[in-house]
Short mmCIF file of C-alpha atoms and ligand atoms in Angstrom, two decimals:
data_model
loop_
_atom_site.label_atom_id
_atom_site.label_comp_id
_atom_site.label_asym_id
_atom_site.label_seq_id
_atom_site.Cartn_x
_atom_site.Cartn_y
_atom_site.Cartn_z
CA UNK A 273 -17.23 154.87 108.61
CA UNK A 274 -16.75 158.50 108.87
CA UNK A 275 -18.02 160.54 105.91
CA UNK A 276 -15.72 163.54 105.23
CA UNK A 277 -18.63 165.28 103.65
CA UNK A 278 -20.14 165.52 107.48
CA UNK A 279 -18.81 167.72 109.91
CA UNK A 280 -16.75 165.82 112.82
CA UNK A 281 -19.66 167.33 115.21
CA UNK A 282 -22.75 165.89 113.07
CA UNK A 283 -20.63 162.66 112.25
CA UNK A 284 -20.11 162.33 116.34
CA UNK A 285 -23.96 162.95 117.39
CA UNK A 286 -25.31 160.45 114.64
CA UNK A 287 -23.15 157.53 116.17
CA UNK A 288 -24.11 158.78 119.43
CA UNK A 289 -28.00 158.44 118.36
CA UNK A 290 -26.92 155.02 117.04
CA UNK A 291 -25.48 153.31 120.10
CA UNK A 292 -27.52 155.60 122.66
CA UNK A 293 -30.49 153.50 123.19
CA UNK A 294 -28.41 149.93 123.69
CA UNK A 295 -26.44 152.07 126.32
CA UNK A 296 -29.15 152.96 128.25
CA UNK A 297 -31.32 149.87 127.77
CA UNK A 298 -29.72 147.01 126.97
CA UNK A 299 -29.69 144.34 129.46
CA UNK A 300 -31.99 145.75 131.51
CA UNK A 301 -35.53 144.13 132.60
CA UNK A 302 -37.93 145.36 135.03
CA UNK A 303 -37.57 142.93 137.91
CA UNK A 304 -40.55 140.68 137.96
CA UNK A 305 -40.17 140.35 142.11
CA UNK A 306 -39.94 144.27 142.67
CA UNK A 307 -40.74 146.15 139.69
CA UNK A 308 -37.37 147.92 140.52
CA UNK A 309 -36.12 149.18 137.17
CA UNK A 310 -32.39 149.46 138.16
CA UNK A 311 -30.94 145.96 137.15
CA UNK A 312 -30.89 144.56 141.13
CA UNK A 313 -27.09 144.20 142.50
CA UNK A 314 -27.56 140.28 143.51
CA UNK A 315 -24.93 139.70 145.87
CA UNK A 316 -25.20 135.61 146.29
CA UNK A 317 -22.39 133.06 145.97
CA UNK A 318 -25.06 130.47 145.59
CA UNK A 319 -28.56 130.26 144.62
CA UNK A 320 -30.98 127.49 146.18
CA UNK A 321 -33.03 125.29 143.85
CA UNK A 322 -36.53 124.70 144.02
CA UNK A 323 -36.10 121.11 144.06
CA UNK A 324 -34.23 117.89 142.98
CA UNK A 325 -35.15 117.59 139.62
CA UNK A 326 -34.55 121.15 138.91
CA UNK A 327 -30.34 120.82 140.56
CA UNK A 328 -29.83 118.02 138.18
CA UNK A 329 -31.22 119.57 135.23
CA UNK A 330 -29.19 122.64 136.59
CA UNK A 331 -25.83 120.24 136.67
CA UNK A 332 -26.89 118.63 133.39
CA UNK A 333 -26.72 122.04 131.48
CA UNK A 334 -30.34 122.46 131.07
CA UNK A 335 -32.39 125.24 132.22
CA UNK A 336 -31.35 128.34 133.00
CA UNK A 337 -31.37 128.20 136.80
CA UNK A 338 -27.94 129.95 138.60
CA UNK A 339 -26.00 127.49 140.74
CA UNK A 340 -23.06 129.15 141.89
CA UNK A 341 -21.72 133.08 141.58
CA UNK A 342 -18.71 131.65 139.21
CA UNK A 343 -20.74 129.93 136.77
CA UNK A 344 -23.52 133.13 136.22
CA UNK A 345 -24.86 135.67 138.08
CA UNK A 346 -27.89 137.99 136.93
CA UNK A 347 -26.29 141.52 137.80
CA UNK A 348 -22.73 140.51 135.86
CA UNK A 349 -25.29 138.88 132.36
CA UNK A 350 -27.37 142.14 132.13
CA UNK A 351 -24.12 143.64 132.03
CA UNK A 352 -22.62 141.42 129.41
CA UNK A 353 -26.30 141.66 127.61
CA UNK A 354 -24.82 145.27 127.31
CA UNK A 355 -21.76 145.05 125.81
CA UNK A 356 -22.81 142.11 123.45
CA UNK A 357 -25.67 145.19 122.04
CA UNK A 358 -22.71 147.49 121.88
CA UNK A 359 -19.95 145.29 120.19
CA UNK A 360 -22.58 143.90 117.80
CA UNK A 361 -21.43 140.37 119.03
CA UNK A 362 -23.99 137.06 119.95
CA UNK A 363 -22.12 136.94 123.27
CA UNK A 364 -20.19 138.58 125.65
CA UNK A 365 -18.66 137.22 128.95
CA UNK A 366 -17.18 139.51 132.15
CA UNK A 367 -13.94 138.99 133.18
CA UNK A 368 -12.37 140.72 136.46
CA UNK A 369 -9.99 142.74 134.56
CA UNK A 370 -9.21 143.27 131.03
CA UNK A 371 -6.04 141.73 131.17
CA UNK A 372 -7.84 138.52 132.60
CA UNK A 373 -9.79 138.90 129.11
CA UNK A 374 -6.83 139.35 127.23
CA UNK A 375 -4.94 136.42 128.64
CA UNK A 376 -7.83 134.12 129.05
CA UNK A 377 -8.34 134.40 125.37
CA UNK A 378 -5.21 133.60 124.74
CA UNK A 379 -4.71 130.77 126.96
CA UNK A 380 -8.00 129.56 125.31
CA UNK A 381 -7.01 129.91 121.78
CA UNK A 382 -3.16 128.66 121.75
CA UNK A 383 -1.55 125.55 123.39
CA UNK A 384 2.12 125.16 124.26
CA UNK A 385 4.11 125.59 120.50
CA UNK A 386 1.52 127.93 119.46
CA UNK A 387 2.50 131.17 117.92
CA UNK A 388 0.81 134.39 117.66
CA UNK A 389 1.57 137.99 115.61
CA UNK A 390 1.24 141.26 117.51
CA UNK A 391 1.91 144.60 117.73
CA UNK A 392 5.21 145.95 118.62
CA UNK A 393 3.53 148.63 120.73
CA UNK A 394 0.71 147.62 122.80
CA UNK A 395 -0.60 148.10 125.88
CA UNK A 396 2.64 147.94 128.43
CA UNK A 397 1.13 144.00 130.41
CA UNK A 398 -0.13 142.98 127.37
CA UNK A 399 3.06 143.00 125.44
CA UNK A 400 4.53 141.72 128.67
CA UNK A 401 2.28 139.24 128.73
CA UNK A 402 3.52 138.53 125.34
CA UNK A 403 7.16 138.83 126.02
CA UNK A 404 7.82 137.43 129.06
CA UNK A 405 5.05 135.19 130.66
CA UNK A 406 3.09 133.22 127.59
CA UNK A 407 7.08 131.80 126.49
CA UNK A 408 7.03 130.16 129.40
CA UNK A 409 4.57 127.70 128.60
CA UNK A 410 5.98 127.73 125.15
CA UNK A 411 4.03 130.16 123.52
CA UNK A 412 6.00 132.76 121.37
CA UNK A 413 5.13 135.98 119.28
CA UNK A 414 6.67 137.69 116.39
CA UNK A 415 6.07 141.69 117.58
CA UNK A 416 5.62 143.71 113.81
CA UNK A 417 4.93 147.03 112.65
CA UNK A 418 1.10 146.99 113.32
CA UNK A 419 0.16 149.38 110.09
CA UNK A 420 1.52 147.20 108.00
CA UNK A 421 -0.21 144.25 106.87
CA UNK A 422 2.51 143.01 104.78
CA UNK A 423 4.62 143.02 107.99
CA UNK A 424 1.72 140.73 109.53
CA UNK A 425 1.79 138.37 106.91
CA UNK A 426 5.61 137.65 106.85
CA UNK A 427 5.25 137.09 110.45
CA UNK A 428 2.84 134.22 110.01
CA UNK A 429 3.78 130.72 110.68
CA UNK A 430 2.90 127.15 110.33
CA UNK A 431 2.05 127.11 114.03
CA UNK A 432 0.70 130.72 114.21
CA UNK A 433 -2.76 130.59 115.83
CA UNK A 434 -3.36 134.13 116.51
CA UNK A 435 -3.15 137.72 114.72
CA UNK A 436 -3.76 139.91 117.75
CA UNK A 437 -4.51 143.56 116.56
CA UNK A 438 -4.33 146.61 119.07
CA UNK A 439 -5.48 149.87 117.41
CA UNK A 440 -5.35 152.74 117.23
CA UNK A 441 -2.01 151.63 119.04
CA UNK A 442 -0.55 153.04 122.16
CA UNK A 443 0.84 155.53 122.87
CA UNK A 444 1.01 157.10 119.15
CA UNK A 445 -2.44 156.35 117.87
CA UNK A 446 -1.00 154.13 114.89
CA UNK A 447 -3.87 152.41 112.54
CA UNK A 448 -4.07 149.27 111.82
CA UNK A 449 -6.12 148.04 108.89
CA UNK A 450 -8.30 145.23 110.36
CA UNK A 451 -10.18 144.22 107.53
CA UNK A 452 -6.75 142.90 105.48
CA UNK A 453 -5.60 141.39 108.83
CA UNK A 454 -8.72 139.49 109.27
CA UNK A 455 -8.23 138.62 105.48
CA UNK A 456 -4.86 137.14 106.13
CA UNK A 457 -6.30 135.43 109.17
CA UNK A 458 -9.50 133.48 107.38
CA UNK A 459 -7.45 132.14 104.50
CA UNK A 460 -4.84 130.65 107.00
CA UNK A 461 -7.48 129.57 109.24
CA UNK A 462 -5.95 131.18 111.82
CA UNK A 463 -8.05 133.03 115.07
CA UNK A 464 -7.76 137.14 115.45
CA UNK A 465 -8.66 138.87 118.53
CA UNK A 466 -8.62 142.77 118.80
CA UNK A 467 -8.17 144.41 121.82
CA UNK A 468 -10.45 147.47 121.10
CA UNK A 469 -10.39 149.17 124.70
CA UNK A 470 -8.72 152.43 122.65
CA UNK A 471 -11.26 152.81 120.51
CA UNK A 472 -13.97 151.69 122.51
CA UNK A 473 -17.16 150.39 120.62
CA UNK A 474 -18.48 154.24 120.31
CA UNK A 475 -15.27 154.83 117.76
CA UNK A 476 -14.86 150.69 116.21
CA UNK A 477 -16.85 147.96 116.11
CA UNK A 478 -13.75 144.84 114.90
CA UNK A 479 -16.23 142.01 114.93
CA UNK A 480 -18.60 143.85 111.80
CA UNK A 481 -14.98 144.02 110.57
CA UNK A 482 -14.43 140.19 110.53
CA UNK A 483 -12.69 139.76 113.98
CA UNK A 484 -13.14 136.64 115.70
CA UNK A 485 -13.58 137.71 119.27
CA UNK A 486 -13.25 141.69 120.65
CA UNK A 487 -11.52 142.33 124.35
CA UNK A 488 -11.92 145.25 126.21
CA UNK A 489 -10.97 146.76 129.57
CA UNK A 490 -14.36 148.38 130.70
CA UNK A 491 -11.72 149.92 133.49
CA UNK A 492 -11.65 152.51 130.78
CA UNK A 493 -13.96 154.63 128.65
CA UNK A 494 -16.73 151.94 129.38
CA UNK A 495 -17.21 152.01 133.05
CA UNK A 496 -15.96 155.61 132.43
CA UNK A 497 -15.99 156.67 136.06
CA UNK A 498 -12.43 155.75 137.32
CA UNK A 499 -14.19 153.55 140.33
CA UNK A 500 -14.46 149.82 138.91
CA UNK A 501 -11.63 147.47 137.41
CA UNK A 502 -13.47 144.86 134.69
CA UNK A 503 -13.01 143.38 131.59
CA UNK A 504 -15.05 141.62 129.04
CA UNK A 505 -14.71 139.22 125.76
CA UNK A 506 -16.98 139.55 123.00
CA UNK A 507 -17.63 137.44 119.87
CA UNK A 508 -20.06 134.29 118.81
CA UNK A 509 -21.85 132.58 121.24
CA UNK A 510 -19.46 129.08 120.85
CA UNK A 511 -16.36 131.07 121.34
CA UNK A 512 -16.96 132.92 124.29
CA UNK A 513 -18.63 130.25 126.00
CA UNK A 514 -15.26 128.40 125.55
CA UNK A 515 -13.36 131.49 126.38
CA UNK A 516 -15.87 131.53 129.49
CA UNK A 517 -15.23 128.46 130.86
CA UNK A 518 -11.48 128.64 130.80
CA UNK A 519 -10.85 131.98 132.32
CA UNK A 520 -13.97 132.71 134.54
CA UNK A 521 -14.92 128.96 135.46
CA UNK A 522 -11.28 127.25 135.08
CA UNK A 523 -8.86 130.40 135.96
CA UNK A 524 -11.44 132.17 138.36
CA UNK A 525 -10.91 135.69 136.40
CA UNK A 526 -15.10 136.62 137.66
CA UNK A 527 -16.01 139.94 137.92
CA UNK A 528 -17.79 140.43 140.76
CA UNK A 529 -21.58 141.79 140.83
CA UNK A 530 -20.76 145.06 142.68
CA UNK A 531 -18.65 146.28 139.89
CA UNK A 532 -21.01 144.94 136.85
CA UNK A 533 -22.97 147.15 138.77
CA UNK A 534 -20.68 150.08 138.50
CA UNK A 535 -19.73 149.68 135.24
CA UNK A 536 -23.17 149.19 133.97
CA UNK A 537 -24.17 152.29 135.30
CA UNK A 538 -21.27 154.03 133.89
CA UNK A 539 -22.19 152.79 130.77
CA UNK A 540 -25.60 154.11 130.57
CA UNK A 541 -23.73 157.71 129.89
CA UNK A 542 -21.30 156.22 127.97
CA UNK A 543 -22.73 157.65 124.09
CA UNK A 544 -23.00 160.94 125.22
CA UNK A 545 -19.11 161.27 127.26
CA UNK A 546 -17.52 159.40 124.24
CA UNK A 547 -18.99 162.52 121.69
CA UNK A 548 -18.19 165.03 124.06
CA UNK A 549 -14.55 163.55 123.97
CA UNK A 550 -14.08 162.62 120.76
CA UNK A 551 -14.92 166.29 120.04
CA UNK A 552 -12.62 167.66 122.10
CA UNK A 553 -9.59 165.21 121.37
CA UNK A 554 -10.24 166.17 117.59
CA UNK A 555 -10.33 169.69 118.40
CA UNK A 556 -7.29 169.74 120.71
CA UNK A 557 -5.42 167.95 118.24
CA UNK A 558 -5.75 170.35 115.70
CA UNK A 559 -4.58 172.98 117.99
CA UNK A 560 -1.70 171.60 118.80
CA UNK A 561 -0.25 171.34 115.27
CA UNK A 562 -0.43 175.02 115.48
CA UNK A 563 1.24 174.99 119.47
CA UNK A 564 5.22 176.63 118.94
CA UNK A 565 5.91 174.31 121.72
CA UNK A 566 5.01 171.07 120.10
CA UNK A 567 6.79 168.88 117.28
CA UNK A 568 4.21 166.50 116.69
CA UNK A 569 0.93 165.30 117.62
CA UNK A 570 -0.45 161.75 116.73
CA UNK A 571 -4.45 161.54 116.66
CA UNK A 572 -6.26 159.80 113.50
CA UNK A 573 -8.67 162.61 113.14
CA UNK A 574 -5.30 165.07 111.80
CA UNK A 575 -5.20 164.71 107.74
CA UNK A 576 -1.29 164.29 108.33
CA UNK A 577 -2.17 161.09 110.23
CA UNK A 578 -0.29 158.02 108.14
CA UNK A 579 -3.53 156.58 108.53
CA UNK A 580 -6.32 158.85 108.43
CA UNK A 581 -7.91 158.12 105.33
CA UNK A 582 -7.95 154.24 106.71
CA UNK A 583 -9.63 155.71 110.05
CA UNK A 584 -12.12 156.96 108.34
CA UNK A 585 -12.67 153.96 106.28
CA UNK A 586 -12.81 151.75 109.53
CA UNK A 587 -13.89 153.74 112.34
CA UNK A 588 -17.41 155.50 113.20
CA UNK A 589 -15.36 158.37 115.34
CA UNK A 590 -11.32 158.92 115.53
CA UNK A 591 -11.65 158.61 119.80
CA UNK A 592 -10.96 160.30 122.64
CA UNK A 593 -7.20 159.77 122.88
CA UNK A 594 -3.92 161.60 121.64
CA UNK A 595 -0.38 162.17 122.16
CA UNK A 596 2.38 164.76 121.20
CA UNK A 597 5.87 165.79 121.26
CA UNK A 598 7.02 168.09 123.17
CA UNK A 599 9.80 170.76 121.12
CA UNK A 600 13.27 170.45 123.44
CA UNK A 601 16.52 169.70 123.73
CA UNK A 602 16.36 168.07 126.92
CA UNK A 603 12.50 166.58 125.97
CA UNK A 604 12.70 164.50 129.06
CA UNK A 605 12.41 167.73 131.41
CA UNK A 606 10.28 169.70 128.95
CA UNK A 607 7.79 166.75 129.18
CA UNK A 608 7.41 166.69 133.20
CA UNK A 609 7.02 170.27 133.66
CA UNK A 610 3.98 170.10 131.59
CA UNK A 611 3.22 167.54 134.09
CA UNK A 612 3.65 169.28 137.09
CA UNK A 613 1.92 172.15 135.46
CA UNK A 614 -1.53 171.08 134.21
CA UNK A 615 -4.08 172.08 136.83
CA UNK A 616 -7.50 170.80 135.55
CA UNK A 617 -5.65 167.35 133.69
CA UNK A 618 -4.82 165.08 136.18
CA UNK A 619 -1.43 163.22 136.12
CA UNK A 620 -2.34 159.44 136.31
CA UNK A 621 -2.42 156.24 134.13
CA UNK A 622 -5.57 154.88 132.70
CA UNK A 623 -7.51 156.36 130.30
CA UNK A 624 -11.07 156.72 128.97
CA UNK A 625 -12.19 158.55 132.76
CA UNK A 626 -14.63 161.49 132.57
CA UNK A 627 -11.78 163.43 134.20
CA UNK A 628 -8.84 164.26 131.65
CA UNK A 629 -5.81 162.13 132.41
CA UNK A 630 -2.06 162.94 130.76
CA UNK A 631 0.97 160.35 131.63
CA UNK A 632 4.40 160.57 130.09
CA UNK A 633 5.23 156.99 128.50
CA UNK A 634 8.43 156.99 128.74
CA UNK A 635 9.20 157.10 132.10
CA UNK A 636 6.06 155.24 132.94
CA UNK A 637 3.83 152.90 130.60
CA UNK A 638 6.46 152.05 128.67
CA UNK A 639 9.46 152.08 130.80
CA UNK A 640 9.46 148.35 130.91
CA UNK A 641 9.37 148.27 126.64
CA UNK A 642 13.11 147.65 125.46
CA UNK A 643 14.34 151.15 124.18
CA UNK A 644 14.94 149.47 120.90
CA UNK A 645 11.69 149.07 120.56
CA UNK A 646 10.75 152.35 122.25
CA UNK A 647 12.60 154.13 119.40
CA UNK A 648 11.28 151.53 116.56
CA UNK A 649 7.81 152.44 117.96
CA UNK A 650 8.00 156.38 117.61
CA UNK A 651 7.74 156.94 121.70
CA UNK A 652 10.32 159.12 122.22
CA UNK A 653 11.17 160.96 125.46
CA UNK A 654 9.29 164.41 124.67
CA UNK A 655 5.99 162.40 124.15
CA UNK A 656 3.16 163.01 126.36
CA UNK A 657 -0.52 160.93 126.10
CA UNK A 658 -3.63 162.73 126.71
CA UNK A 659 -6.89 160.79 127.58
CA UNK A 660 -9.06 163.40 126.77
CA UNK A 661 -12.59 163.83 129.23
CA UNK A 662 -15.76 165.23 129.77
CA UNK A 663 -14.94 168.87 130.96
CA UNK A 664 -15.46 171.90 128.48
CA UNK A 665 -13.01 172.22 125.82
CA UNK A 666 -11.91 175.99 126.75
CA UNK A 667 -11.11 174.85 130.32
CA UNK A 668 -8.39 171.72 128.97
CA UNK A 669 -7.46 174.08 126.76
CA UNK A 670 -6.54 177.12 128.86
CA UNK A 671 -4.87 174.56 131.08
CA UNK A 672 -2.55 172.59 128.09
CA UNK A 673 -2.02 176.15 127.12
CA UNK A 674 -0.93 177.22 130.19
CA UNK A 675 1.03 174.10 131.25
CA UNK A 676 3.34 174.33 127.84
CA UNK A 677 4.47 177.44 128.57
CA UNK A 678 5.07 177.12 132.06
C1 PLP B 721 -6.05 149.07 130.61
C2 PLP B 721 -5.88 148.24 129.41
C3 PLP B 721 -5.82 146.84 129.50
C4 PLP B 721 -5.85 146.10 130.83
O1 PLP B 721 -7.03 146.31 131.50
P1 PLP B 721 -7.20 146.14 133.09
O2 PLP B 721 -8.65 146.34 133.29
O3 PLP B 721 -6.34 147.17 133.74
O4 PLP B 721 -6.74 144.76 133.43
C5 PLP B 721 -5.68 146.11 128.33
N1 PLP B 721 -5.60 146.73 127.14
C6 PLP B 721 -5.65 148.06 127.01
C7 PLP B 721 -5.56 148.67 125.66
C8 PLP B 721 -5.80 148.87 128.14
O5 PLP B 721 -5.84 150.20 128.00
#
């Protein structure tokens, strides 16, 4: 919840004091064998068993001895240990890549006939994912207006399993009100999963909401660092231990130890980049609105945000992303010289790095979205997304500046 009373600042360093602790210590033990206080990289595919008793108590589910790198490893659970203390969840498992934790909780949840409601604009594999892989083993989706709930319920079905929930959506930072989604959900009986790598558990926390189980892409603002690509599935213990077994054990989606390493690591920091961010997204946001070069800019923190009085109910900070329009008549150009302008932003894809990144949708991310859709879902061709980062404000400023007038 943010508390308009507060200033964005205060609002941003009391969530930071919140989650700070769990991001530095959660997870972490002092090894009994070294003392080493750095969560030790184990780098085994198997692990040897004290005897022949112990193996078949291993095999039989009891004790909590590791048999094979697939089925556990220490460096990947302290990890998970960490996200499960962020989310707010009993359990969290690692997957090798968000997507493997998007579509392993889908192929979890739904059989062939199953339905599911979605977002018309999500993230670009997800909704093809969605579109064109999952109907091929007969499982459809109705795509809907994601901020409205009354769009979500007409969608639902008697074989609907699933209300999957993206926001704030990308690239236009739509809100989606999760608490009346997970109300439709429970009285249907029906399983939601938010993907939540957007706001990142420093802005949104879906599971206090209600939501079943939370998937992120610690690629992103978690790992932080632009090095490691991960993934992770949060929620109670029984459904990510199903979730578990079908994508890491059954599918093979494991993260490996090196990057739960990485990421870990990355997330130790990861409290005090998301406030410097979120400060700076808010801040260049605002400016904007005043930029003569810009129609529009979409970021929840704006009080002309559709949704901003819903942010506020439902989010601890408005994040570290935001897009605008470019002012043109031929958008389309307008939109890559900024591109080939910016000095300090870096033109890339991904998001949530400590380095600022700015991609034009488009032509890119959503190239592969039907233009239908495109246009239904506000991206038009002047819009450019900015994954705001850890450098000083007046530096990504003097750059943007620079950059639209070029
Ligand atoms: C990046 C991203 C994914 C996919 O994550 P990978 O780690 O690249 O597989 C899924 N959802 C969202 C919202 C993302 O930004």
């Amino acid at each position: 919840m943010i508390n308009p009373s507060l200033s964005y600042p205060v609002q941003l360093a009391l969530r930071a004091s919140a989650i700070g602790t769990a991001c530095v210590h959660a997870g972490d033990g002092r090894d009994p064998s070294s003392g080493a206080l750095e969560t030790p990289l184990v780098l085994s595919s198997a692990f040897g068993f004290a005897s022949a008793e112990e193996a078949a108590a291993a095999f039989r589910g009891e004790g909590d001895a590791y048999i094979y790198g697939r089925w556990g490893n220490p460096t990947v659970e302290a990890l998970e240990a960490k996200l499960a203390a962020l989310e707010g969840t009993e359990a969290a498992c690692a997957t090798a890549s968000g997507m493997a934790a998007v579509s392993g909780s889908i192929l979890t949840i739904c059989e062939s006939g199953s339905h599911i409601v979605a977002p018309r604009s999500m993230y670009a594999e997800t909704a093809r994912l969605f579109r064109e892989r999952l109907p091929r083993l007969g499982i459809t989706t109705t795509f809907v207006d994601a901020s409205d709930t009354a769009a979500y319920a007409a969608a639902i079905r008697p074989e609907t399993r699933v209300l999957y929930i993206e926001t704030p959506s990308n690239p236009t930072l739509r809100v989606s009100d999760i608490e009346a989604i997970v109300g439709l959900a429970k009285g249907k009986g029906l399983f939601t999963i938010a993907d939540n790598t957007f706001a990142t558990p420093f802005a949104q926390t879906p599971h206090a909401l209600g939501v079943d189980v939370v998937v992120h892409s610690m690629t992103k603002s978690l790992g932080g660092h632009g090095d490691a690509i991960g993934g992770v599935v949060c929620g109670r213990k029984p459904d990510v231990a199903r979730i578990a077994e079908t994508i890491v054990k059954g599918f093979g989606g494991v993260l490996s130890p090196f990057t739960a390493f990485l990421i870990a690591r990355g997330i130790r920091t990861f409290a005090l980049r998301q406030r410097q961010a979120c400060e700076s997204a808010a801040a260049i946001a605002a400016r904007l609105t005043e930029h003569p070069a810009i129609a529009r800019v979409h970021h929840p923190a704006l009080p002309t945000h559709p949704q901003h009085a819903l942010a506020c109910r439902q989010m601890h900070a408005f994040g570290s992303l935001l897009s605008f329009e470019v002012k043109d008549d031929n958008a389309l150009a307008r939109g890559r010289r900024v591109l080939e302008a910016v000095r300090i932003i870096t033109h890339a894809v991904s998001l949530g790095d400590v380095r600022s990144l700015l991609v034009h949708p488009a032509s890119t991310t959503h190239s592969t979205m039907p233009p239908d859709d495109r246009v239904r879902a506000d991206i038009h061709d002047g819009l450019l997304r900015l994954s705001v980062g850890i450098e000083p404000l007046e530096d990504l400023w003097a750059d943007l500046k620079q950059a639209l007038v070029a």
